[in-house]
């Protein structure tokens, strides 16, 4: 198929790997900060092909994993209201809150529907005028523009029973916070979808101020291998910069239309990230003029007290300080069927990817 | 007056159709007996009386609750017959008799029911099995989702085939065969669900495989294991196959066939086709010396035209299934945890 098989060509993969091996001298660590990259790297068995000099680490790239348990608890609290229909992306429903999950709430009668787009949620709102329809908005710049488009549509169509509960976050702040915390990495495999929206400029600080290499990568194995090659080359040459490998989707200026929609609808706010704490201007909240669509402001709800993550080291894993295998819960009490932490639930989570693809590797 | 034609019945299922009274009788004779047509069912005794000569019986049961009830490539009825026939056939048995129990939601269309029953009859005829006993219950509106069907099946099993279902005789070097492309059923069902708004001409691979399997068994006495790769997909069967065993297995991803449309849909939704359900695909473990003759036999059947060897049994990493990925990397192949859910981004 066009755009799939071409990027999974074994002979080309072999050639890139040969080139990587030929230039890689220093021991380096590269971090991906996108759940899609984490999954692809493990699904295609990329670590098994790389020379020992290159270590791949998973960073805070899975939106479900970096969100707080309090966020899940509040979503659950909304779902327990009799006049509320929850609409959400599928990944979220199995994430454990303090005492329940949205999946468990479906079992007790909550009306929770998986949608593929906020526009589906708007249709549900129009079809159910006597209910409050809450869309749980999660994700980085990849999904934030579609939430913005949904809110703009809802305002235009005067849909008064539609609300967004935003956990949207933006990407550059955690990448800088990790370096500030002293996490030892040599370069970032920068997120492809996020960059399609933002463009490449958001990473310039990382190469200029922090001296770290950044390559924006696509999601197919050849994309990732080529990005790794470009990073190794930059690091070996001592020329850190931002490069775009995923040029078939990412333009330096990004998607101006999407950025304008985000700007129209959202303000920046300080937000909490698992493992990193509160980061300045790292989350998105609805602007005051759209506050009638803001679930947090418009729907009163009692949220249960947030329980601690007992023994879970998701935070350190998200910082690349530890690997899932270092966690004493991993593959013992914490498995995809019975997840303790968010990193094991989400298909894009580092623990899930390690469990599924390289547990015994 | 006994109603014997569906045209004279109500056009919707009523609670009375499951009451055991006149309406039930009309439904049984006008629909089920008419289509499932065989002497054992016609007797309408409390139990079907069966004659089986062989000393081993294979017995299985399965319930079908698919949504939507009608999908490209089949319906809940074809699935209910094929599913149970295949469970018997992959055990090495010759499927003979099925039972069929219906739980129907009040208000379900009589025409739709007739279509389902007709498909079941056609599928049973094709597979050479008889539906010899059954039951019908009608529940209040909202108490079930349109229609649920349970089928049980009995097949006769030769003594020399009794280890096929457990795979006891599997040994290092045996070849692993799959009879064609994977993921068609799961993706056809998903595409048929209205909320997805995806249009595709994907068809379920739902089919009775017993005749194809018989050909393969005729070609080799050394088929060590068979299982249909239904829910959980190919990866789950392969992972189960090695679980707690003293051997491992190796699969070559590039030899696994995936329909381009299935591949595309999986990419959009973030699904792994290895975990997507099939209803017409089996995993077969065969002695390496017989692999070619089994492949020839499978390929001679319409349902096995694209059969290939996808891997082999190995003695390293016992208990684990490993896959050599499309770009040459290696990783473990694990069971599916929960359900596959669409990704966020």
XYZ file of C-alpha atoms in Angstrom:
706
model
C 0.000 0.000 0.000
C 1.163 3.494 -0.699
C 2.644 5.180 2.346
C 2.833 1.990 4.424
C 4.812 -0.778 2.742
C 7.391 1.603 1.286
C 8.303 2.628 4.806
C 8.619 -0.957 6.003
C 11.118 -2.151 3.404
C 13.514 -4.655 4.960
C 16.410 -4.019 2.552
C 16.274 -0.276 3.094
C 16.087 -0.850 6.848
C 19.239 -2.977 6.613
C 21.031 -0.231 4.673
C 20.151 2.479 7.192
C 21.184 0.207 10.052
C 24.520 -0.398 8.343
C 25.032 3.369 8.051
C 24.091 3.885 11.706
C 26.587 1.215 12.792
C 29.271 2.783 10.614
C 29.049 6.240 12.243
C 28.013 5.428 15.829
C 31.002 5.672 18.196
C 29.778 7.448 21.341
C 27.423 5.802 23.838
C 24.252 7.849 23.553
C 20.677 7.908 24.830
C 17.853 9.113 22.611
C 14.412 9.839 23.981
C 11.101 9.675 22.178
C 8.330 11.827 23.599
C 5.418 10.504 21.609
C 3.359 7.423 22.454
C 3.049 6.566 18.769
C 6.836 6.403 18.507
C 7.082 4.261 21.664
C 4.634 1.759 20.217
C 6.212 1.677 16.749
C 9.759 1.272 18.123
C 8.773 -1.799 20.116
C 6.263 -3.216 17.658
C 8.852 -3.329 14.891
C 11.563 -4.607 17.209
C 13.864 -1.643 16.545
C 15.877 -1.922 19.806
C 16.920 -5.464 18.799
C 18.487 -4.068 15.616
C 20.476 -1.113 16.981
C 24.139 -1.248 18.011
C 24.883 -1.339 21.754
C 26.052 2.285 21.604
C 22.481 3.548 21.154
C 19.946 3.390 23.953
C 16.326 4.376 23.389
C 14.313 5.859 26.249
C 10.588 6.587 26.456
C 9.667 10.024 27.739
C 6.411 11.734 28.715
C 4.790 11.243 25.317
C 1.602 9.433 26.175
C -1.169 11.891 27.076
C -3.041 9.353 29.199
C 0.105 8.491 31.146
C 1.078 12.032 32.056
C -2.417 13.053 33.187
C -3.253 12.998 36.874
C -5.353 10.455 38.684
C -7.423 13.391 39.865
C -8.348 14.006 36.213
C -9.649 10.439 35.899
C -11.487 10.736 39.228
C -13.193 13.909 38.065
C -14.175 12.293 34.746
C -15.653 9.390 36.718
C -17.527 11.862 38.948
C -19.074 13.488 35.852
C -20.071 10.074 34.529
C -21.953 9.351 37.753
C -24.285 12.305 37.236
C -27.631 11.053 35.956
C -28.028 13.771 33.327
C -24.525 13.437 31.840
C -23.286 11.499 28.819
C -19.499 11.153 28.730
C -17.821 11.040 25.344
C -14.150 10.174 25.096
C -11.371 8.581 23.103
C -11.114 4.843 23.708
C -7.756 4.762 25.475
C -9.065 6.593 28.480
C -11.777 4.248 29.613
C -9.550 1.611 31.198
C -7.311 4.005 33.114
C -7.713 3.380 36.836
C -8.791 6.285 39.007
C -8.585 6.158 42.800
C -11.344 3.568 43.219
C -12.867 3.008 39.788
C -12.417 3.520 36.050
C -14.744 4.732 33.318
C -14.932 1.107 32.114
C -16.212 0.024 35.530
C -18.703 2.902 35.543
C -20.147 1.656 32.217
C -20.791 -1.613 34.042
C -22.808 0.186 36.692
C -24.940 2.044 34.172
C -23.053 5.243 33.329
C -23.595 6.479 29.785
C -20.043 6.619 28.421
C -19.469 6.523 24.688
C -16.231 6.090 22.768
C -15.948 8.546 19.907
C -13.345 9.058 17.241
C -13.752 12.801 17.003
C -15.211 15.621 19.055
C -17.597 16.157 16.131
C -19.228 12.799 16.950
C -19.662 14.076 20.501
C -21.374 17.195 19.138
C -23.805 15.005 17.214
C -24.555 13.077 20.404
C -25.246 16.419 22.140
C -27.648 17.463 19.380
C -29.421 14.103 19.560
C -29.786 14.284 23.346
C -30.936 17.831 24.177
C -32.101 16.827 27.664
C -28.626 15.568 28.635
C -25.324 17.302 29.297
C -22.729 15.861 26.954
C -19.178 16.114 28.288
C -16.271 15.490 25.928
C -13.097 14.552 27.754
C -10.408 16.300 25.772
C -7.006 14.728 26.135
C -3.848 14.906 24.085
C -1.177 17.333 23.009
C -1.201 19.695 20.029
C -2.263 16.698 17.943
C -5.792 16.578 19.345
C -6.156 20.067 20.824
C -7.007 21.702 17.454
C -9.882 19.278 16.894
C -11.212 20.082 20.371
C -10.913 23.764 19.454
C -12.803 23.142 16.208
C -15.505 21.333 18.189
C -15.940 24.276 20.548
C -16.037 26.757 17.654
C -18.735 24.612 15.992
C -20.702 24.252 19.221
C -20.674 28.055 19.640
C -21.684 28.614 16.031
C -24.513 26.091 16.231
C -25.485 27.286 19.727
C -25.338 23.797 21.214
C -25.955 24.580 24.856
C -25.679 21.099 26.343
C -22.104 20.462 25.224
C -19.054 20.747 27.489
C -15.326 20.153 27.197
C -13.364 18.805 30.147
C -9.868 19.725 29.022
C -6.756 17.858 29.978
C -5.011 19.106 26.852
C -1.329 19.759 27.303
C 1.374 21.116 25.054
C 4.656 19.530 24.188
C 7.747 21.669 24.561
C 7.559 22.350 28.360
C 8.145 18.740 29.531
C 11.024 18.308 27.072
C 12.786 21.279 28.643
C 11.790 20.290 32.190
C 13.432 16.894 31.737
C 16.739 18.481 30.796
C 16.422 20.977 33.664
C 15.963 18.017 36.016
C 19.235 16.589 34.798
C 17.935 13.628 32.835
C 20.877 12.386 30.800
C 19.939 12.266 27.147
C 21.772 13.271 23.999
C 18.874 13.940 21.695
C 15.144 13.859 21.166
C 13.195 11.881 18.591
C 10.692 14.732 18.414
C 6.979 13.987 17.992
C 5.666 13.810 14.424
C 1.972 14.557 14.849
C 2.501 17.359 17.351
C 5.016 18.970 14.990
C 2.604 18.694 12.052
C 0.529 21.256 13.936
C 3.224 23.317 15.650
C 6.010 23.266 13.078
C 9.642 22.829 14.038
C 10.268 26.199 15.680
C 9.070 25.088 19.119
C 12.187 22.955 19.566
C 14.774 25.600 18.665
C 15.470 26.376 22.359
C 16.288 22.735 22.923
C 19.105 22.736 20.403
C 20.231 26.343 20.881
C 20.013 26.769 24.681
C 20.401 23.189 25.813
C 22.660 21.965 22.998
C 20.553 18.886 22.367
C 19.841 17.338 18.973
C 16.238 17.155 17.807
C 14.865 15.242 14.830
C 11.137 15.293 14.092
C 10.288 11.757 13.070
C 7.526 9.905 11.265
C 6.018 6.716 12.638
C 7.048 4.000 10.237
C 10.151 1.920 10.950
C 12.181 3.518 8.150
C 11.203 6.973 9.451
C 12.423 6.064 12.905
C 15.637 4.463 11.678
C 16.404 7.458 9.486
C 15.707 9.814 12.405
C 18.027 7.793 14.612
C 20.675 8.019 11.891
C 20.221 11.821 11.679
C 20.488 12.149 15.472
C 23.607 9.976 15.664
C 25.169 12.040 12.872
C 24.428 15.331 14.653
C 25.764 14.015 17.949
C 28.911 12.483 16.458
C 29.570 15.708 14.485
C 28.814 17.904 17.513
C 26.263 19.962 15.595
C 22.996 19.963 17.563
C 20.077 21.350 15.595
C 16.418 20.785 14.787
C 15.859 18.696 11.680
C 12.692 17.395 10.090
C 12.827 13.774 8.953
C 9.014 13.595 8.645
C 8.986 16.167 5.873
C 6.039 14.590 4.070
C 3.805 15.836 6.907
C 5.716 18.453 8.892
C 6.433 21.949 7.596
C 8.679 24.361 9.539
C 5.774 26.770 9.992
C 3.294 24.044 11.028
C -0.419 24.153 10.347
C -1.362 27.808 10.699
C -5.092 27.195 10.511
C -4.993 24.680 13.361
C -2.766 26.949 15.451
C -5.188 29.832 14.904
C -8.088 27.703 16.122
C -6.168 26.686 19.245
C -5.346 30.323 19.846
C -8.977 31.324 19.420
C -10.271 28.808 21.970
C -7.550 28.073 24.523
C -5.455 29.941 27.070
C -2.280 28.482 28.514
C -2.319 27.388 32.141
C 0.110 25.791 34.535
C -0.536 22.059 34.514
C 0.480 18.943 36.421
C 2.488 16.216 34.695
C 3.087 12.777 36.138
C 6.729 12.591 37.161
C 7.415 16.251 36.518
C 4.913 18.056 38.725
C 3.477 21.429 37.799
C 4.981 22.969 34.670
C 4.403 26.581 33.794
C 2.171 27.280 30.785
C 2.008 23.623 29.837
C -1.758 22.988 29.744
C -4.719 24.326 27.821
C -7.910 25.706 29.329
C -10.884 27.277 27.566
C -10.792 31.050 27.195
C -13.337 33.009 29.250
C -15.446 33.736 26.210
C -16.031 29.994 25.832
C -16.547 29.323 29.536
C -20.162 28.245 28.972
C -18.647 25.124 27.335
C -16.190 24.505 30.162
C -17.247 21.438 32.169
C -15.045 22.479 35.088
C -16.846 25.795 35.404
C -20.371 24.767 34.461
C -20.923 21.345 36.049
C -20.575 21.066 39.800
C -19.376 17.721 40.945
C -17.986 16.085 44.079
C -14.727 14.318 43.369
C -13.475 11.614 45.696
C -10.154 12.009 47.447
C -7.283 11.004 45.186
C -5.512 7.843 46.301
C -1.730 7.470 46.031
C -0.136 5.274 43.403
C 1.193 2.556 45.652
C 4.682 1.567 44.582
C 4.149 2.658 40.984
C 7.230 4.336 39.474
C 5.443 5.725 36.393
C 6.887 9.155 37.180
C 10.489 8.028 36.963
C 9.757 5.911 33.895
C 8.214 8.925 32.150
C 11.409 10.832 32.847
C 13.500 8.072 31.344
C 15.303 7.621 34.680
C 14.031 4.094 35.028
C 12.856 1.418 32.666
C 9.564 -0.434 33.181
C 11.593 -3.503 34.107
C 12.964 -1.604 37.132
C 9.470 -1.370 38.634
C 8.722 -4.088 41.155
C 5.067 -4.045 40.102
C 5.876 -4.616 36.412
C 4.684 -8.027 35.185
C 3.869 -9.055 38.753
C 0.831 -7.160 40.011
C 0.786 -4.633 37.145
C -0.127 -6.114 33.769
C -2.228 -4.799 30.876
C -5.165 -6.887 32.111
C -4.790 -5.549 35.621
C -2.998 -2.217 35.313
C -1.859 -0.259 38.356
C -0.486 2.797 36.597
C -1.516 4.705 33.502
C 1.683 3.729 31.673
C 0.467 0.116 31.639
C -3.055 0.983 30.474
C -2.516 3.113 27.459
C -1.419 1.308 24.328
C 1.035 4.157 23.931
C 2.396 3.818 27.447
C 5.993 2.728 27.945
C 5.063 -0.077 30.367
C 2.394 -1.399 28.026
C 4.772 -1.364 25.057
C 7.512 -3.095 27.084
C 5.071 -5.673 28.410
C 3.613 -6.427 25.049
C 6.666 -6.412 22.854
C 9.853 -6.898 24.827
C 9.039 -8.344 28.235
C 11.502 -11.161 27.807
C 13.715 -9.442 25.348
C -55.112 -23.951 11.634
C -51.400 -24.585 11.621
C -49.428 -21.799 10.003
C -46.617 -23.227 7.901
C -45.491 -20.223 5.964
C -43.768 -17.155 7.290
C -45.822 -14.947 4.965
C -48.849 -15.670 7.113
C -47.146 -14.809 10.403
C -46.913 -11.484 12.192
C -44.147 -9.354 10.781
C -42.537 -8.870 14.200
C -41.484 -11.301 16.902
C -43.926 -11.171 19.814
C -43.469 -12.419 23.366
C -45.977 -15.134 22.435
C -43.548 -16.625 19.923
C -41.518 -17.864 22.877
C -44.441 -18.908 25.087
C -44.680 -22.539 24.009
C -48.210 -22.048 22.684
C -49.670 -21.779 19.209
C -47.402 -18.921 18.102
C -44.327 -20.928 19.133
C -45.533 -23.931 17.197
C -46.192 -21.800 14.152
C -42.713 -20.333 14.333
C -41.058 -23.732 14.745
C -42.880 -25.428 11.916
C -43.132 -22.410 9.624
C -39.561 -21.315 9.970
C -37.099 -23.579 11.772
C -38.333 -27.000 10.620
C -38.972 -25.618 7.147
C -35.430 -24.389 6.651
C -33.394 -26.765 8.817
C -35.327 -29.591 7.139
C -34.101 -33.021 8.306
C -35.839 -36.166 9.600
C -34.462 -35.910 13.138
C -35.745 -32.365 13.656
C -39.044 -33.186 11.969
C -39.841 -35.684 14.720
C -39.894 -32.701 17.112
C -39.107 -34.886 20.104
C -37.781 -33.418 23.372
C -34.346 -34.740 22.534
C -32.851 -35.489 19.184
C -31.931 -39.176 19.030
C -28.589 -39.568 17.265
C -26.686 -42.561 15.990
C -22.926 -42.315 16.160
C -20.658 -45.238 15.310
C -17.264 -43.958 16.370
C -15.974 -44.379 19.910
C -14.925 -40.764 20.460
C -17.211 -37.757 20.361
C -16.264 -34.120 20.119
C -18.786 -31.794 21.756
C -18.691 -28.007 21.786
C -20.885 -24.977 22.395
C -20.714 -21.307 21.553
C -22.968 -18.252 21.878
C -23.213 -15.523 19.281
C -24.086 -11.936 20.116
C -22.514 -10.086 17.213
C -23.399 -6.439 16.621
C -24.467 -5.647 13.946
C -26.540 -8.769 13.316
C -26.084 -8.389 9.550
C -22.635 -7.559 8.209
C -20.839 -7.760 4.864
C -20.015 -11.408 4.249
C -22.585 -12.931 6.585
C -24.890 -12.555 9.556
C -25.258 -13.873 13.092
C -26.723 -17.094 11.669
C -23.823 -17.946 9.358
C -21.504 -17.148 12.239
C -23.443 -19.403 14.638
C -23.168 -22.398 12.320
C -19.612 -21.771 11.074
C -18.278 -21.007 14.561
C -19.427 -24.290 16.036
C -18.639 -26.373 12.948
C -15.108 -24.933 12.972
C -14.609 -25.625 16.681
C -15.370 -29.269 15.980
C -13.336 -29.432 12.780
C -10.177 -27.938 14.314
C -10.369 -30.624 16.998
C -9.918 -33.131 14.188
C -13.571 -34.203 14.384
C -16.121 -34.580 11.592
C -18.996 -32.263 12.534
C -22.371 -34.021 12.338
C -25.121 -32.455 14.410
C -25.863 -28.987 15.754
C -28.377 -27.617 18.192
C -29.563 -24.065 17.850
C -31.079 -21.887 20.568
C -32.462 -18.442 19.872
C -32.978 -15.632 22.358
C -34.893 -12.967 20.489
C -35.869 -9.461 21.527
C -39.566 -8.731 21.267
C -40.236 -6.720 18.113
C -37.412 -8.252 16.053
C -38.424 -8.415 12.397
C -39.797 -11.754 11.168
C -38.207 -11.203 7.740
C -34.815 -10.616 9.367
C -35.251 -13.780 11.400
C -36.114 -15.691 8.258
C -32.979 -14.392 6.544
C -30.872 -15.527 9.495
C -32.494 -18.973 9.639
C -32.139 -19.408 5.868
C -28.424 -18.546 6.058
C -27.989 -21.067 8.869
C -29.682 -23.748 6.774
C -27.525 -22.948 3.749
C -24.332 -22.896 5.780
C -25.242 -26.202 7.479
C -25.995 -27.815 4.121
C -22.715 -26.632 2.682
C -20.843 -28.047 5.671
C -22.801 -31.315 5.616
C -24.202 -31.002 9.158
C -27.773 -31.230 10.442
C -29.428 -28.857 12.894
C -31.388 -31.434 14.860
C -32.718 -29.689 17.936
C -33.319 -26.187 19.184
C -35.169 -23.759 21.369
C -36.640 -20.291 21.098
C -37.102 -17.724 23.841
C -38.469 -14.238 23.354
C -37.533 -11.570 25.909
C -39.039 -8.132 26.597
C -37.902 -5.252 24.436
C -34.554 -3.986 25.752
C -33.703 -7.222 27.580
C -31.394 -8.443 24.817
C -29.861 -6.791 21.781
C -32.028 -7.973 18.854
C -31.045 -11.639 18.732
C -28.594 -13.971 20.418
C -27.943 -17.489 19.163
C -26.332 -20.418 20.919
C -25.247 -23.441 18.937
C -23.791 -26.672 20.272
C -22.253 -29.269 18.060
C -21.357 -32.942 18.065
C -18.795 -34.519 15.831
C -17.182 -37.915 15.585
C -13.495 -38.222 16.243
C -11.104 -40.974 15.241
C -8.843 -42.159 18.037
C -5.719 -41.245 16.117
C -6.848 -37.614 15.986
C -7.548 -37.202 19.670
C -4.389 -35.191 20.396
C -4.961 -32.539 17.722
C -6.931 -30.200 19.974
C -4.302 -30.236 22.725
C -1.292 -30.245 20.397
C 0.380 -32.926 22.545
C 2.425 -34.277 19.658
C 3.963 -30.954 18.572
C 7.754 -31.082 18.278
C 10.623 -28.816 17.266
C 10.804 -28.188 13.538
C 7.057 -28.545 12.892
C 5.707 -25.915 10.508
C 2.961 -23.420 11.294
C 0.430 -22.797 8.528
C -2.365 -20.224 8.178
C -4.978 -20.534 5.428
C -4.974 -16.935 4.182
C -5.244 -13.276 5.069
C -6.016 -12.227 8.627
C -8.230 -9.610 10.266
C -11.011 -9.503 7.662
C -13.873 -10.409 9.993
C -13.025 -8.045 12.824
C -12.497 -5.088 10.534
C -15.621 -5.829 8.433
C -17.690 -5.830 11.636
C -16.114 -2.617 12.870
C -16.640 -0.912 9.514
C -20.283 -2.037 9.532
C -20.910 -0.308 12.855
C -22.656 2.908 12.091
C -20.843 5.142 14.542
C -17.531 4.732 12.779
C -18.732 6.350 9.595
C -16.220 4.384 7.570
C -17.233 3.062 4.219
C -15.475 -0.025 2.989
C -16.248 -3.047 0.890
C -14.489 -5.325 3.347
C -16.144 -8.696 3.829
C -16.058 -11.050 6.777
C -14.197 -14.293 6.088
C -16.888 -16.193 8.017
C -17.101 -19.747 6.608
C -17.298 -23.416 7.613
C -13.804 -24.806 7.243
C -14.522 -28.498 7.862
C -14.336 -29.558 4.219
C -11.036 -27.745 3.700
C -9.690 -29.274 6.905
C -10.788 -32.732 5.774
C -8.729 -32.301 2.605
C -5.679 -31.297 4.645
C -6.129 -34.259 6.998
C -6.408 -36.513 3.974
C -3.065 -35.220 2.733
C -1.175 -35.887 5.958
C -1.606 -38.049 9.058
C 0.770 -35.680 10.823
C -1.329 -32.598 11.535
C -0.378 -31.985 15.165
C -2.619 -29.065 16.099
C -5.357 -26.837 14.733
C -7.210 -23.851 16.159
C -9.415 -21.231 14.599
C -8.049 -17.732 15.130
C -11.263 -16.044 16.244
C -11.395 -13.470 19.047
C -7.932 -12.273 19.984
C -6.724 -13.041 16.470
C -3.690 -14.903 15.220
C -1.338 -13.554 17.891
C -3.497 -14.885 20.719
C -3.647 -18.417 19.249
C 0.135 -18.461 18.764
C 0.704 -17.167 22.257
C -1.692 -19.760 23.759
C -0.031 -22.489 21.729
C 3.309 -22.019 23.478
C 2.009 -21.055 26.902
C 3.354 -23.468 29.570
C 4.883 -25.694 26.902
C 8.445 -26.880 26.490
C 8.793 -25.422 23.034
C 8.643 -21.923 21.591
C 7.729 -20.679 18.175
C 9.044 -18.264 15.613
C 6.859 -16.369 13.170
C 7.985 -14.397 10.152
C 5.776 -11.294 9.950
C 6.400 -10.802 6.240
C 4.807 -14.181 5.483
C 1.527 -13.235 7.176
C -1.028 -12.051 4.648
C -3.106 -8.986 5.394
C -5.667 -7.538 3.024
C -4.699 -3.981 2.007
C -8.022 -2.624 3.277
C -7.597 -4.316 6.636
C -4.087 -2.921 6.841
C -5.353 0.583 6.047
C -8.181 0.476 8.574
C -5.878 -0.870 11.266
C -3.485 2.000 10.592
C -6.280 4.553 10.942
C -7.583 3.078 14.182
C -4.263 2.101 15.709
C -5.135 -1.609 15.738
C -2.696 -4.453 15.287
C -4.131 -6.845 12.664
C -2.455 -9.753 14.437
C -5.031 -9.302 17.210
C -8.085 -8.739 15.023
C -10.744 -11.507 14.928
C -11.150 -13.962 12.069
C -14.026 -16.379 11.408
C -12.534 -18.376 8.562
C -8.871 -18.750 9.436
C -7.063 -21.523 11.234
C -3.588 -22.023 12.588
C -2.264 -25.487 11.792
C 0.892 -27.151 13.084
C 2.199 -29.826 10.720
C 5.223 -32.102 10.622
C 7.838 -30.350 8.498
C 8.052 -33.203 5.992
C 4.319 -32.964 5.314
C 4.045 -29.169 5.129
C 4.136 -29.034 1.330
C 1.496 -31.703 0.803
C -0.786 -30.073 3.386
C -0.289 -26.693 1.712
C -1.198 -28.230 -1.653
C -4.356 -29.755 -0.179
C -5.373 -26.503 1.505
C -4.722 -24.457 -1.614
C -6.929 -26.837 -3.606
C -9.864 -25.565 -1.544
C -11.466 -22.171 -2.185
C -11.059 -21.248 1.505
C -7.389 -22.165 1.616
C -6.231 -20.687 -1.678
C -3.764 -18.346 0.035
C -2.396 -20.749 2.636
C 1.214 -20.175 3.649
C 3.765 -21.339 6.165
C 4.199 -18.468 8.610
C 6.691 -19.952 11.013
C 7.907 -22.986 12.931
C 8.193 -24.615 16.322
C 11.599 -24.018 17.925
C 13.307 -25.244 21.063
C 14.741 -21.920 22.202
C 12.745 -19.551 24.462
C 10.266 -22.286 25.511
C 6.793 -21.068 26.390
C 7.077 -17.988 24.201
C 6.027 -16.936 20.735
C 8.463 -14.660 18.917
C 7.991 -12.697 15.768
C 10.606 -11.587 13.297
C 9.169 -8.210 12.308
C 8.734 -6.911 8.809
C 12.022 -4.982 9.044
C 13.928 -7.884 10.575
C 13.708 -6.985 14.292
C 12.675 -9.500 16.935
C 10.049 -9.196 19.613
C 7.711 -11.255 21.733
C 4.172 -11.958 20.550
C 1.834 -11.745 23.498
C -1.834 -12.280 24.223
C -4.281 -9.432 23.895
C -5.083 -7.738 27.193
C -8.708 -6.661 27.268
C -9.935 -5.263 23.992
C -8.202 -3.257 21.280
C -9.234 0.348 21.677
C -8.821 3.137 19.171
C -5.805 5.270 19.895
C -5.842 8.914 20.861
C -3.340 10.215 18.355
